[in-house]
GROMACS .gro file of C-alpha atoms in nm:
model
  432
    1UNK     CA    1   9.095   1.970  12.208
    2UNK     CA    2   8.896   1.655  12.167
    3UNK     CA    3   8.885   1.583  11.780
    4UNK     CA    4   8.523   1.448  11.794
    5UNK     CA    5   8.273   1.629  11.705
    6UNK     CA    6   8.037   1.772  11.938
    7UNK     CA    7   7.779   1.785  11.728
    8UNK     CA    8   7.705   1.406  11.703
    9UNK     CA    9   7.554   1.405  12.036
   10UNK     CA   10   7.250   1.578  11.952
   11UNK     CA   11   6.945   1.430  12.026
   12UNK     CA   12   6.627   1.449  11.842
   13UNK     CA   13   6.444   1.261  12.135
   14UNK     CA   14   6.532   1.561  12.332
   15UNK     CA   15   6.453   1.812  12.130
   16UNK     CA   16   6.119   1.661  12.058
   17UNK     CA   17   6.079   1.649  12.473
   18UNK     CA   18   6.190   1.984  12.532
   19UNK     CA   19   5.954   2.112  12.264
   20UNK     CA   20   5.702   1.934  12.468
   21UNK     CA   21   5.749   2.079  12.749
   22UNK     CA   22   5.781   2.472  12.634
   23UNK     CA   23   5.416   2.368  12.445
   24UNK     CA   24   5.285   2.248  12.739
   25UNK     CA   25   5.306   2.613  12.902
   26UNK     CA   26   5.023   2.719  12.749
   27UNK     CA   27   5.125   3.044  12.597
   28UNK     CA   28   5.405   3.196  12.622
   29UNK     CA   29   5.308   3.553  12.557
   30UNK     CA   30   5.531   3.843  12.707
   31UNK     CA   31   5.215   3.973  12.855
   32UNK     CA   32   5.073   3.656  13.040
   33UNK     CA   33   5.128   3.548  13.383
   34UNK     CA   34   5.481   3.584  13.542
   35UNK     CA   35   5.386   3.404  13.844
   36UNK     CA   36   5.237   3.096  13.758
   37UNK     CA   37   5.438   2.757  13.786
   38UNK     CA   38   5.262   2.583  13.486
   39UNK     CA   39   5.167   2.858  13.215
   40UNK     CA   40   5.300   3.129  13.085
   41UNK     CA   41   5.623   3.349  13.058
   42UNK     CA   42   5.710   3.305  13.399
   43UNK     CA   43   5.720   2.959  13.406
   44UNK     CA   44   5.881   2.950  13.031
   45UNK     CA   45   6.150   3.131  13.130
   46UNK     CA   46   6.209   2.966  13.480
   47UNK     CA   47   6.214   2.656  13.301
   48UNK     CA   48   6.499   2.748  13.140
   49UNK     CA   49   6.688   2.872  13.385
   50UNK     CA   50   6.646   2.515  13.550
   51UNK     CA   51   6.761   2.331  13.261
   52UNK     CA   52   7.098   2.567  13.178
   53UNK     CA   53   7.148   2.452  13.620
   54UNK     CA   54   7.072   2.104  13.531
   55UNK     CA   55   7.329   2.115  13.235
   56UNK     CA   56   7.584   2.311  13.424
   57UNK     CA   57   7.538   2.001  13.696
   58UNK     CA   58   7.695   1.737  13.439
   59UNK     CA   59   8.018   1.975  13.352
   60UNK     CA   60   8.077   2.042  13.739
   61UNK     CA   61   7.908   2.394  13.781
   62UNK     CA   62   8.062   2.534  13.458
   63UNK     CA   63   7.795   2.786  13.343
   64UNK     CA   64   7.749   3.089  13.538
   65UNK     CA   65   7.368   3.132  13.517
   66UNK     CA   66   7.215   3.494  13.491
   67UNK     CA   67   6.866   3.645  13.450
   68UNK     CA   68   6.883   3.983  13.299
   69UNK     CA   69   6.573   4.150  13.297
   70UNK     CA   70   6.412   4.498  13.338
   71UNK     CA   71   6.087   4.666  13.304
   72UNK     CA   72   5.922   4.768  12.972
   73UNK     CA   73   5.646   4.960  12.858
   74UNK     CA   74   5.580   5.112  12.450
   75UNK     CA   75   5.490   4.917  12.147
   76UNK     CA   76   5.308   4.607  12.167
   77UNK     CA   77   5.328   4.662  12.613
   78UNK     CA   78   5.023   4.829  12.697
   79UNK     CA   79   5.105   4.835  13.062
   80UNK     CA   80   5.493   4.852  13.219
   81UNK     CA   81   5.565   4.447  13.192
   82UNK     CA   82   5.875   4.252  13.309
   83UNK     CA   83   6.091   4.125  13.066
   84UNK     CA   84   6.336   3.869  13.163
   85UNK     CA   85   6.556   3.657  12.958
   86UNK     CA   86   6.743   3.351  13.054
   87UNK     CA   87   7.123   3.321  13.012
   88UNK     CA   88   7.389   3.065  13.061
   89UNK     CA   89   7.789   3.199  13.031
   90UNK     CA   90   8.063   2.924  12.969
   91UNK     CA   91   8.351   3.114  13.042
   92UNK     CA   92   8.648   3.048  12.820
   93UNK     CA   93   8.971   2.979  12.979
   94UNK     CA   94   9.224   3.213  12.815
   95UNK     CA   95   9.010   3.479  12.665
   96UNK     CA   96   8.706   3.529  12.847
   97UNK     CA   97   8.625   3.878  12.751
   98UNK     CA   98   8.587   3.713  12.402
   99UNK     CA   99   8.267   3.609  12.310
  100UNK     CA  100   8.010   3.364  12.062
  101UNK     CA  101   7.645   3.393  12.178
  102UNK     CA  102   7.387   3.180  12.043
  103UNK     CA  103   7.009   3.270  12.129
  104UNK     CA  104   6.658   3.250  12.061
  105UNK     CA  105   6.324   3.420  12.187
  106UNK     CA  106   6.139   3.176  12.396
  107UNK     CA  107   5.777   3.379  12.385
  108UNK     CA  108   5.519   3.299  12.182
  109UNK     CA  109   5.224   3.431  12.012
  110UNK     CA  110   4.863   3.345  11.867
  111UNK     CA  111   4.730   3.554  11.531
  112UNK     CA  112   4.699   3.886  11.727
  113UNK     CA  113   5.019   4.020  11.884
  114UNK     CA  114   4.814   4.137  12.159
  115UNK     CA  115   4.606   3.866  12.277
  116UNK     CA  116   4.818   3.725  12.621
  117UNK     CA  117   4.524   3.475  12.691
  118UNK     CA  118   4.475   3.213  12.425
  119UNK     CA  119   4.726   2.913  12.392
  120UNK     CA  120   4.986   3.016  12.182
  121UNK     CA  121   5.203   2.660  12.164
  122UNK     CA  122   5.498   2.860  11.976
  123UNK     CA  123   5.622   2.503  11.892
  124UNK     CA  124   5.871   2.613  11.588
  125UNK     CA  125   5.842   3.013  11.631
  126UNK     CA  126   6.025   2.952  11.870
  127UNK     CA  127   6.068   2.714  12.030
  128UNK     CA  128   6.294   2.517  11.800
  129UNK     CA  129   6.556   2.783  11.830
  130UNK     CA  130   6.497   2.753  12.243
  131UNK     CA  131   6.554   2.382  12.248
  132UNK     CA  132   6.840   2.420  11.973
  133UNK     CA  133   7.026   2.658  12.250
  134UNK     CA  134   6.954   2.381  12.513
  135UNK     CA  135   7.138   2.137  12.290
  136UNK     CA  136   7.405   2.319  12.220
  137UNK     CA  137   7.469   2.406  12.575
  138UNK     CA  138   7.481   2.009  12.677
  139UNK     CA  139   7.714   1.907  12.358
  140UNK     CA  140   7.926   2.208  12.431
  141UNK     CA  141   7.994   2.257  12.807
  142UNK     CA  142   8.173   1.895  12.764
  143UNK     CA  143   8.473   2.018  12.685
  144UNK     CA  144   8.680   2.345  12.739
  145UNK     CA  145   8.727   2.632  12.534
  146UNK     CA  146   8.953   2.953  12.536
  147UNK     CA  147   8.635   3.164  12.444
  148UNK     CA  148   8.351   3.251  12.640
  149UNK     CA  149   8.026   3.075  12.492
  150UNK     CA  150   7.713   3.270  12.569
  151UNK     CA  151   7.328   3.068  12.570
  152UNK     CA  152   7.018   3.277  12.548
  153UNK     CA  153   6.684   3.235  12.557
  154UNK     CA  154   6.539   3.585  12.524
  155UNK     CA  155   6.178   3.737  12.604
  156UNK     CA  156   5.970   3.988  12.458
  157UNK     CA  157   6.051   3.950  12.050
  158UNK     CA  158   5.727   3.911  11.921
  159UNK     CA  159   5.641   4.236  12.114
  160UNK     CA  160   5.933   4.429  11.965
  161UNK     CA  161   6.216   4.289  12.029
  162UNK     CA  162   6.263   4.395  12.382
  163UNK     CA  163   6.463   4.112  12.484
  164UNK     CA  164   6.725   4.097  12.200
  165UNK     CA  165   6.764   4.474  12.328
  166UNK     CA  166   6.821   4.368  12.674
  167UNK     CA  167   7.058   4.110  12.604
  168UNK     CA  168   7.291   4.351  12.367
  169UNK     CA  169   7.294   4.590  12.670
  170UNK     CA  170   7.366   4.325  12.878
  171UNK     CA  171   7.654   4.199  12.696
  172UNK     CA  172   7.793   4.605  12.615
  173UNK     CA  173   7.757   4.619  13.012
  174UNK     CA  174   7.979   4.321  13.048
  175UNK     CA  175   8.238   4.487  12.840
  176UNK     CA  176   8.226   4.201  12.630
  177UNK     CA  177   8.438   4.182  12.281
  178UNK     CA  178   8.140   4.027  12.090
  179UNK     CA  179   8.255   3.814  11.779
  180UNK     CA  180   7.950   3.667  11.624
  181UNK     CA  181   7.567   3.636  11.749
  182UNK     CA  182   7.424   3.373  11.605
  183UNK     CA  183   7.036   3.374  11.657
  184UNK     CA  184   6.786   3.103  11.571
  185UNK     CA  185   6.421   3.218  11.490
  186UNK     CA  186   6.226   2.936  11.328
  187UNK     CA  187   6.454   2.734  11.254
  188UNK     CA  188   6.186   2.349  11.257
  189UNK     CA  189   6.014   2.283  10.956
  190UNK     CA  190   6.106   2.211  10.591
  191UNK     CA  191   5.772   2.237  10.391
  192UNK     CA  192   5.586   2.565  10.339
  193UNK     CA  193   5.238   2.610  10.324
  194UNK     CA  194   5.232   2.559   9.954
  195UNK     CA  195   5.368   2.192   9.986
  196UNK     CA  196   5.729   2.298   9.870
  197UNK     CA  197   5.998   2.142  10.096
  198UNK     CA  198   6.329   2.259  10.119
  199UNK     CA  199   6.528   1.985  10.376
  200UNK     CA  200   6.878   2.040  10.226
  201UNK     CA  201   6.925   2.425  10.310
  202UNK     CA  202   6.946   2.702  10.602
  203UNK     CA  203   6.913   3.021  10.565
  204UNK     CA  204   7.151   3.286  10.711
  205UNK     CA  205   7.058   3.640  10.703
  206UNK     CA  206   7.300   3.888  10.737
  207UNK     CA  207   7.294   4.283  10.685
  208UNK     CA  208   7.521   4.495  10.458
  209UNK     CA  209   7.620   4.866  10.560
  210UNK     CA  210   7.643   4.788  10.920
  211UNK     CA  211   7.354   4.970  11.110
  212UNK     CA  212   7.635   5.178  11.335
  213UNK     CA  213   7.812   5.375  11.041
  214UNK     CA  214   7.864   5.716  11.133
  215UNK     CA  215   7.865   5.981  10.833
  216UNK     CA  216   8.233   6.008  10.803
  217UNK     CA  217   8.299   5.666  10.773
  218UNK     CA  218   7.973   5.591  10.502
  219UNK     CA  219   8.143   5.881  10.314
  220UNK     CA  220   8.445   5.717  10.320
  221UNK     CA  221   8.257   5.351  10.199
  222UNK     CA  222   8.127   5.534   9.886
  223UNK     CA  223   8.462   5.627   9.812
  224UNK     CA  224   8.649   5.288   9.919
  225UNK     CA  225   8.411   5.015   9.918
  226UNK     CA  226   8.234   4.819  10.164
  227UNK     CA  227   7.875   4.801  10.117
  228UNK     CA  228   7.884   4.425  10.075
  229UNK     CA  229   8.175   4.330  10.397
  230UNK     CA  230   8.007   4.444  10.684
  231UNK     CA  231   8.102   4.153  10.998
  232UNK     CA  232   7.817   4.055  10.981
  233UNK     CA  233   7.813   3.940  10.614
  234UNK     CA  234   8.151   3.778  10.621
  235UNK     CA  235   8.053   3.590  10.935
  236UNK     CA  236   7.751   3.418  10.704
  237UNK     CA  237   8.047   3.369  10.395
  238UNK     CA  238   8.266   3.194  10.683
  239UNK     CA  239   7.909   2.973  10.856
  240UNK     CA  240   7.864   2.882  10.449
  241UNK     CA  241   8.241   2.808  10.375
  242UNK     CA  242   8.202   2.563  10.740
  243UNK     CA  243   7.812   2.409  10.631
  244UNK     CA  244   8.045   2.341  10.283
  245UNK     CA  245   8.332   2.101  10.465
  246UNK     CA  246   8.021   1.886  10.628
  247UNK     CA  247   7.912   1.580  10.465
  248UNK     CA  248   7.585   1.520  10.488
  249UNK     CA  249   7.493   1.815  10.675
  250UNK     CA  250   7.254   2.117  10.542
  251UNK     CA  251   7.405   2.373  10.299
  252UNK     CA  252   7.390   2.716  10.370
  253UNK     CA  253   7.175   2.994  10.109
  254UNK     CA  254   7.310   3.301  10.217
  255UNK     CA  255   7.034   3.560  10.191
  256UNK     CA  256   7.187   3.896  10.191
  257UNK     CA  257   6.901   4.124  10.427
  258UNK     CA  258   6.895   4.176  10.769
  259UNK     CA  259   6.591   3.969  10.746
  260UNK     CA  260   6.264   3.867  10.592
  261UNK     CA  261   6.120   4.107  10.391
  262UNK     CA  262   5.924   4.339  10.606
  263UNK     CA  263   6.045   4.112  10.937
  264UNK     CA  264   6.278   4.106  11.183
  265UNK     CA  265   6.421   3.942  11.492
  266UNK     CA  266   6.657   3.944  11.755
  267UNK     CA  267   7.024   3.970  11.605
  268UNK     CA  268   6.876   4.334  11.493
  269UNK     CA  269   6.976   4.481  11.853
  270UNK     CA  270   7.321   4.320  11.824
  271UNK     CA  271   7.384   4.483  11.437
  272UNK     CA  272   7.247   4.827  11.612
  273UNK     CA  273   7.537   4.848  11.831
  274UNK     CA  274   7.814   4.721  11.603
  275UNK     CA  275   7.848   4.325  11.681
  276UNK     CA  276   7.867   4.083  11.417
  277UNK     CA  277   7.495   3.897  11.405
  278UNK     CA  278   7.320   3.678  11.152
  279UNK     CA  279   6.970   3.520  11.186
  280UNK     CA  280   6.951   3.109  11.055
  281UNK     CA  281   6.612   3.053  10.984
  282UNK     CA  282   6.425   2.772  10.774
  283UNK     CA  283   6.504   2.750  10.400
  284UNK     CA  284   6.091   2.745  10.397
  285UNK     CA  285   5.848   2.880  10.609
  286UNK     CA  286   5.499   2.750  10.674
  287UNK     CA  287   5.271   3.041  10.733
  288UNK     CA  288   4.959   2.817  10.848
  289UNK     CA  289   5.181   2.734  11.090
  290UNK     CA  290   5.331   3.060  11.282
  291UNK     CA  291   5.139   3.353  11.464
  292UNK     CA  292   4.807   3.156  11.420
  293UNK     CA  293   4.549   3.085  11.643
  294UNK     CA  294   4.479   2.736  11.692
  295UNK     CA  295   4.158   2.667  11.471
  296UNK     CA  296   4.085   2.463  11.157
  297UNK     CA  297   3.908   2.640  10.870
  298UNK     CA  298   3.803   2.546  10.521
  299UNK     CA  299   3.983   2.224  10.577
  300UNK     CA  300   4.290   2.377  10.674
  301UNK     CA  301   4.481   2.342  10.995
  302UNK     CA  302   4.650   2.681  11.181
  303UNK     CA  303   4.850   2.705  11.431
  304UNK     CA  304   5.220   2.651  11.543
  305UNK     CA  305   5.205   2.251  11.720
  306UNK     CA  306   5.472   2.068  11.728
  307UNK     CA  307   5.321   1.799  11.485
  308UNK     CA  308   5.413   2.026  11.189
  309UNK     CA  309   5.804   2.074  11.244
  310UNK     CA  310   6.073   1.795  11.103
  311UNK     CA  311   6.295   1.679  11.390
  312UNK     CA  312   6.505   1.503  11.132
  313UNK     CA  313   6.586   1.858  10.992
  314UNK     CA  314   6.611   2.070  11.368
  315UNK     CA  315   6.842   1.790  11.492
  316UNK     CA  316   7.072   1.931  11.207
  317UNK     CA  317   7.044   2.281  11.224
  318UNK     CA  318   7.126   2.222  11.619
  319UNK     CA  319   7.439   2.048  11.466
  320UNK     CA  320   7.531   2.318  11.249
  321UNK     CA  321   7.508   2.574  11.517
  322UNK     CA  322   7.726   2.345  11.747
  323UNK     CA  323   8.008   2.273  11.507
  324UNK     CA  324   7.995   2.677  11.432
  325UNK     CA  325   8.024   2.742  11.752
  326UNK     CA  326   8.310   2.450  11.826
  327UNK     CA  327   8.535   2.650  11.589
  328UNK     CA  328   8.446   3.064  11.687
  329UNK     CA  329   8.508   2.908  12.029
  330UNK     CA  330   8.846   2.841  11.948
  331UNK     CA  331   8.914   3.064  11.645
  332UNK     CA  332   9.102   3.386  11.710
  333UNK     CA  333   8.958   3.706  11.687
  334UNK     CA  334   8.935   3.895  11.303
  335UNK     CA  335   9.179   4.111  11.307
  336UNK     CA  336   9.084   4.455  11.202
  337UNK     CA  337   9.207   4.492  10.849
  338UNK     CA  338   9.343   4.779  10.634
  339UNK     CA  339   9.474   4.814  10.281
  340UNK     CA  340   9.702   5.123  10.088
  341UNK     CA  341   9.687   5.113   9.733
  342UNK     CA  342   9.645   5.478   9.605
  343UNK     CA  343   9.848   5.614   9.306
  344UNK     CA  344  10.069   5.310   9.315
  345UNK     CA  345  10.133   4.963   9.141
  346UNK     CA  346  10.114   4.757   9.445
  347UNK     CA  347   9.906   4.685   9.762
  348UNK     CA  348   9.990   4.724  10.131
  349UNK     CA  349   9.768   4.508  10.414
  350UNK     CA  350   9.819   4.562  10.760
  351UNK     CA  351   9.614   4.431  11.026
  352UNK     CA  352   9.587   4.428  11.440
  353UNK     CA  353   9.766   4.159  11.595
  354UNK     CA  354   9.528   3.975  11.803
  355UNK     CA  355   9.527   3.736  12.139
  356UNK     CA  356   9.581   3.359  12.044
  357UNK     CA  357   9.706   3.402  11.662
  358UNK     CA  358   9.982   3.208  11.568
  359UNK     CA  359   9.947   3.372  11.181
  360UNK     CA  360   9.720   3.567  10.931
  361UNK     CA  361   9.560   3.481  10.619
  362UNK     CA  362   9.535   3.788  10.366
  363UNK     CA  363   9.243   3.673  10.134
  364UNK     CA  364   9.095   3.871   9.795
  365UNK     CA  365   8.807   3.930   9.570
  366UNK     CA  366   8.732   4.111   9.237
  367UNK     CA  367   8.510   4.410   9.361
  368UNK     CA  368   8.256   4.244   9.167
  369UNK     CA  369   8.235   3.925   9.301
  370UNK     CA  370   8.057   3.756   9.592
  371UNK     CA  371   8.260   3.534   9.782
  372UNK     CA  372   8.656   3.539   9.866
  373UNK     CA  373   8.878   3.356   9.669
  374UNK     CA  374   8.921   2.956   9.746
  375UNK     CA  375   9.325   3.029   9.736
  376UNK     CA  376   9.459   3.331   9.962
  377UNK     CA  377   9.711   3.597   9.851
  378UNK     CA  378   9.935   3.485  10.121
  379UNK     CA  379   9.942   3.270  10.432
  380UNK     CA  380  10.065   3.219  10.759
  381UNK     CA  381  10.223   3.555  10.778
  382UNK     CA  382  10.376   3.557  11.094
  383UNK     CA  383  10.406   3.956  11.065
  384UNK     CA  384  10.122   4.227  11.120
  385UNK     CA  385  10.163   4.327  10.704
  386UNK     CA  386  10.220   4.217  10.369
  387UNK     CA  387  10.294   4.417  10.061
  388UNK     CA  388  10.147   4.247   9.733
  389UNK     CA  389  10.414   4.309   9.411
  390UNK     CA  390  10.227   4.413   9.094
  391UNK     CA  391   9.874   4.384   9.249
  392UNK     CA  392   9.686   4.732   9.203
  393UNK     CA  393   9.441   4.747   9.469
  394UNK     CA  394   9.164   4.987   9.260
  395UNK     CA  395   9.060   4.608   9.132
  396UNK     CA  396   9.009   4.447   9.451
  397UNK     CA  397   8.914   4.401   9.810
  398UNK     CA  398   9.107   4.257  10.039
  399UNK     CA  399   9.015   4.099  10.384
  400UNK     CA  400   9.248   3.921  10.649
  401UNK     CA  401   9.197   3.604  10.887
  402UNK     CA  402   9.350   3.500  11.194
  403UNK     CA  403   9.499   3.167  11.287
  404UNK     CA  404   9.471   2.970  11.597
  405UNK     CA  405   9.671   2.693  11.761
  406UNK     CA  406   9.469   2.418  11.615
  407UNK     CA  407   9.505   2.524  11.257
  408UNK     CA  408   9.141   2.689  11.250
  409UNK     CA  409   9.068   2.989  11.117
  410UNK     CA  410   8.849   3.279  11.191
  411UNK     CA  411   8.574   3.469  10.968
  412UNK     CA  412   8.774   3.706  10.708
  413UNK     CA  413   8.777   4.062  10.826
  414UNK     CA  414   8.755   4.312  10.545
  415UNK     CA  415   9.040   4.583  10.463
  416UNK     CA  416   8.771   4.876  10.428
  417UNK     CA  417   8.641   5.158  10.589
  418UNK     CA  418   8.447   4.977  10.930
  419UNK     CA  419   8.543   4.626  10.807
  420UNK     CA  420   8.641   4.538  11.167
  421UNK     CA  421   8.470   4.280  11.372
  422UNK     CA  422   8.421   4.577  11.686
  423UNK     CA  423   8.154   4.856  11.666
  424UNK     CA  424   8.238   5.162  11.547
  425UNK     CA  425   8.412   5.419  11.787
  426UNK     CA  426   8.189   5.705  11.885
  427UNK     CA  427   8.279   6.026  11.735
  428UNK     CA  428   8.395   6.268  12.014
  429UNK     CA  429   8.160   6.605  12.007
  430UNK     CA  430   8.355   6.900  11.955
  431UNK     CA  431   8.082   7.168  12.105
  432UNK     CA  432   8.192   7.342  12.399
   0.00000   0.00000   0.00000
């Protein structure tokens, strides 16, 4: 693998072109016109089904592009309404089944959810996650990777999240082993609408009892531990421990929700069925500036134009999405983790052996504290356990990484009840 890193090829000239162009459809409301070639959804989302075929021209045809899409009707949908998302696979060429997605909703909205007919430029909600995806797909399908790498740009969000839904089907359809989701909703500006700028951070959201826990295995969290080691969350300690090892690049504040307070967005469908997902949004959000209509008032300016993001700061968010997904592209898989310590003086970890692993990491924490340890318990185990001498494992929690090839290491996968980077088997029903 090429030791450069992708990431310096973004381009902020591009991203301020393709921004451009998604403003200059108009609206991009889930409910406006499918059919016409200059405004709307339907030309939104054709447009980017062009551009992942103009990308996959420069690698030689190497993204298999899809359109995944299926009727809707219920909250926010008045009336049964297409819903279409646009999707670009790079399939990885030893363990295709495995897969990173990265994704953002390329509808838009004005001040009322419902109104399909005003312009609605959706310049930074979202369009900076769209053209982030964009970028990442050129830096990324220059080189080959053992993983399958998954670009999304996904309809319907601000009307529910319809097309996060239909892309987590999608990808359970596929069969695919899902290892991290990494979606991008506002993700543009720096300052809020208070003047307070923020250009040195991204947030990562990420939830903590995974939404698919099953009774038994909550039970058996109360008892054991877990709250705070869903996949989810120790995919945004691993994206913090990577923003960390970049000079020069943003730093990571970890928020510890599924999302904004009383918000959500798409990596919600992905956490409902058990995959690891985290949302990266702004480290400040500019409310003048997102689900406004375009007006000015008292002075003030509303509405969502691309003259109110910071390029300087979307050009590196785009770069810490690509270098993220440089390394989960040739990471290993978490193995799924599991630790013995009851009525005894020492600890036993055993974990799943997993495709393209050459050894294991087994990592700690004080049950108390956030973040795992900077020095490991043990590494490079070449074996599928490790008993820990003298450790009593009441006092801690233990998690376990896998090694790849190139010396890079995966997310830490927990040793407790549902710590595993899978969803959760469903329980068989008994009833006759």
């Amino acid at each position: 693998m090429d030791a450069v890193d992708p990431a310096v090829s973004v381009s902020e000239d591009r991203l301020r072109a393709d921004i451009d162009t998604l403003v200059g459809f108009g609206t991009r409301h889930t409910l406006s016109e499918q059919d016409n070639p200059t405004r709307g959804i339907g030309a939104a989302v054709d447009w980017g089904l062009a551009e992942f075929g103009r990308i996959s021209q420069s690698c030689d045809g190497c993204l298999e592009i899809v359109a995944p899409e299926r009727i809707e009707e219920g909250r926010r949908l008045p009336r049964p309404t297409r819903i279409r998302n646009a999707v670009a696979i790079q399939r990885g060429s030893e363990r295709p089944n495995e897969v990173v997605i990265v994704q953002a909703h390329i509808d838009s909205r004005a001040t009322d959810a419902m109104d399909w007919e005003s312009d609605a430029p959706g310049a930074n909600d979202d369009g900076s996650g769209t053209v982030l995806v964009l970028e990442a797909a050129r830096a990324l399908t220059q080189r080959q990777y053992p993983v399958t790498i998954v670009y999304a740009l996904l309809s319907g969000e601000e009307q529910g999240l319809y097309g996060g839904r239909l892309m987590a089907d999608y990808a359970a359809e596929q069969g695919w082993q899902v290892k991290a989701v990494l979606n991008n909703d506002v993700v543009g500006n720096s300052c809020g609408s208070d003047g307070y700028c923020d250009p040195d951070h991204v947030r990562v959201f990420s939830e903590g009892p995974r939404a698919d826990l099953t009774d038994p295995i909550r039970a058996a969290q109360r008892r054991e531990g877990g709250e705070n080691d869903s996949p989810s969350r120790n995919l945004s300690r691993w994206l913090d421990n990577l923003a960390d090892e970049t000079e020069g690049g943003l730093d990571v504040r970890q928020i510890w929700r599924v999302d904004r307070m009383g918000r959500g967005g798409d990596q919600i469908p992905f956490m409902e069925k058990g995959y690891p997902a985290i949302r990266i949004a702004v480290a400040v959000e500019d409310y003048e500036h997102q689900h406004q209509d375009l007006r000015v008032e008292d002075g003030v300016t509303y509405g969502d134009t691309a003259d109110e993001m910071d390029f300087d700061y979307l050009a590196k968010v785009t770069q810490f999405n690509i270098r993220a997904l440089d390394k989960l592209a040739r990471t290993p898989a978490p193995p799924a983790a599991a630790a013995q310590a009851a009525v005894q003086t020492f600890t036993d970890v055993s974990w799943s052996e997993v495709p393209g692993a050459i050894g294991y990491t087994v990592w700690h924490r004080r049950t108390d504290e956030p973040y795992w340890r900077e020095e490991p318990v043990i590494e490079n185990v070449v074996a599928t356990n490790a008993r820990l001498d003298g450790v009593r494992g009441d006092d801690w929690i233990f998690g376990v990484s896998a090694t790849g090839a190139d010396g890079i290491r995966s997310p830490v996968s927990s040793a407790v009840p549902a710590g595993q980077f899978a969803p959760i088997p469903m329980e068989e029903d008994d009833s006759e």
